[in-house]
């Protein structure tokens, strides 16, 4: 039994023209999301996570240029369709949740109106059905007294509630694909756990594909079916969550895992692992490995040529010249008990 | 200490480190490629030099009358001579010298009116923005009262009461202008005040004066300079207008507005008498405006990236 | 480390102590509304021992920053008192407080004046306090830049030329140049990437042992808190609901809210699923806090008593808990 692919992107590149030259925000990125699957994209600030999601949604700023070999949603080609067709897909077949829900909820309309609008606009039914659907979903996202909430304005809700509203709004048309860009970063930890739980159970229930963008390794470990680690606009390692956390193969992934304090694993007060150096600016062409200035295993060869993706198995790859064995030998969990 | 956590002490720059220009460098770069700023700035600079060195540069004493050589044409006219390159006026005074000395009056009034109002207005604005609360309410009240006054009428009546000495003009114009600075600096200060570096300074026990002058003022300075350049241009025009009406600088002081006024009766057969000082006013005001726009572009904050 | 602290001589007063500290803001909602009291911090009792790291945790808006500002002498408590080295803080001038307590803030972008060079920023405390000659000051700036791991070539740079981590190091250097004994860190790493966070946490640890510092460390990341703290204060809606040794709190949390907080920590372990948090959804309004225990609308274990009566803070020696269950 094969699960159908919902989102397929091959060799996506995004270039942005900035005063200093061309900024390679995303380079040759490929990803595949199956039905009901969660792909977590993790990486540091500025590595191109948001640009990737905006590229998929066709919402890039005008000075950005997109190239790709393939980009398809449920088998439908996204590269060759007009903006108006894309607009009808957004909110219907593919939805997006942003970090700050305030920026995607309109402050002058009631919550209910905004939810219903999505439904009606995509021709799913009339006002009455829309209302029913909205109330149904609000109950699903755990909001008590949905009818009352629907008549409120966004600013009258707390951050956690607003994020739930966003989730409900994204689900109005039962999309095949949801892209969530740091959906819980602005929330408190208890609210974060609850919101993630909700997102996950709804996603499994509706069999929706989910791309979850985050910089929090804890969220990745708990939410992801598959993981893509991004660095400097490139995917540097992909694999299942278990593979990534138990056998991280790229020196960057290894560094990240050792950077964070983990209750029960790192000894309180001990030194955390750290990655030296700075993230490269993505302006202009750089040969060789983008991580070499921060890598402990750097060699001559890392300075030239194109470092390709090293495929270990289906869906498991990493972008480094070291062999998997060599790389794993170098890896030791910091402060492991 | 563990070396690993300190590896950025390494004085070698990282391979991928890009040099970002510092704010002063960035301004310098922008200034060099801003045509309006360069053009306007040069004209203002020339005017300034002429004003300062007028006693040396001017071919004659601007007050020296020679009734035998009245209303001589400028050099390009039929009877022009090199003795008076721009001719003479109705009292036989050298017109070039009078225009050169006239720049002193215009620049002095323009500069000091802009400066005095900048100091007063910005202090008021920053104090209101920084302290907030009752103090701010009071300052808002002052600003509103000022905005409700018919400025030009008040200025005219003040001039007629206190006369048209240069100092009186400067003070009256400053009174006309201060509110603009106050409004802008107040709102900018309100935004700056919530920054953590202000809190950090407060946590050091820094005095309010030092915080306002040392931490806030450098961040408001651009706006102040931009407004000042615009107000300076306006001040020069108002001075000319008042002098033209006979309310400003009194004869025989050479002021451009006064020169135009005096040349009025000869408008048809000696047009240069009003065209030349008029052009001077026009050029200086345009140049100052170009410079002001330039400063605004040059000091515009750079993005975070 | 920790043993050393618990055996510290009893005679010395704690570095910082809060006695029934509260702060009420009068806020006005709408043009014609009456001013309403907002109790941002209420009846806080806690002690920070010398050389300890006290972590203050709690959700957004629970009063952490307000408390920190009071510890820095920037805000006056509306009731209760804060003792610095056993002396009431309101009897000390802000300049003297500044020599003992210094802050480090969350946002490395807003904590440095964009119009000043790094040297000018780190120098400011010395100038304000008129310490040393020009040459002494230069040397001291260099020393502290080295200490926090800033390369010397950056002295004349401006903040916009630095990375987030470097900026935070500048903020730390500015705080330390006065040689304070206590540093109040308000979420010092939450705006940073994890790899930069690790550098800053390591640095804070190193500086602590090297300079014998005491930290009040505000954070919402419990993994970081566990890593760094000796004692933990948990706040909810302006109240201190649990306080104790970090090891005790993490191994045996007693207040239901603390338990929920600990359950919400997502360790990077893919074999574990998402935690089921059963907190009610009724987020409290600080302007009209719930009756009885402030936490009861969200508490999975609330009883009738919790609706009716405010629990009192129970002091069981090492541990303070404010809950009817204990
Ligand atoms: N509108 C824009 N103009 C110019 N450059 C941009 C723009 N948006 C993003 N970039 C650049 O593109 C790169 C990738 O940005 P992106 O927002 O995707 O990062 P990110 O991984 O989402 O980071 P974060 O975790 O901070 O959200 C960055 O170097 C950024 O500076
Ligand atoms: N100056 C003020 N005037 C009025 N209310 C204030 C003021 N400062 C804080 N508050 C209120 O006091 C409460 C506590 O705020 P505080 O900033 O201390 O929370 P916090 O715990 O630091 O939150 P966060 O984690 O979001 O930083 C909030 O409800 C806030 O709105
Ligand atoms: S390619 Fe070289 S520099 Fe890049 S991660 Fe691998 S070993 Fe390190
Ligand atoms: Mg982003
Ligand atoms: Mg805070």
Coordinates of C-alpha atoms in Angstrom, one line a residue, chain A residues 56 62 65 84 139 169 199-200 213 220 241 251 277:
Chain A
X56 CA 5.3 26.9 -2.1
X62 CA 8.1 40.6 -5.9
X65 CA 12.7 34.9 -8.4
X84 CA -5.8 33.6 -10.1
X139 CA -15.5 22.9 18.9
X169 CA -9.7 28.8 9.5
X199 CA -2.8 20.4 15.2
X200 CA -1.6 16.9 15.2
X213 CA 8.6 24.9 10.2
X220 CA 10.7 18.4 15.7
X241 CA 12.8 11.8 13.2
X251 CA 28.2 17.8 11.4
X277 CA 31.6 30.9 13.8

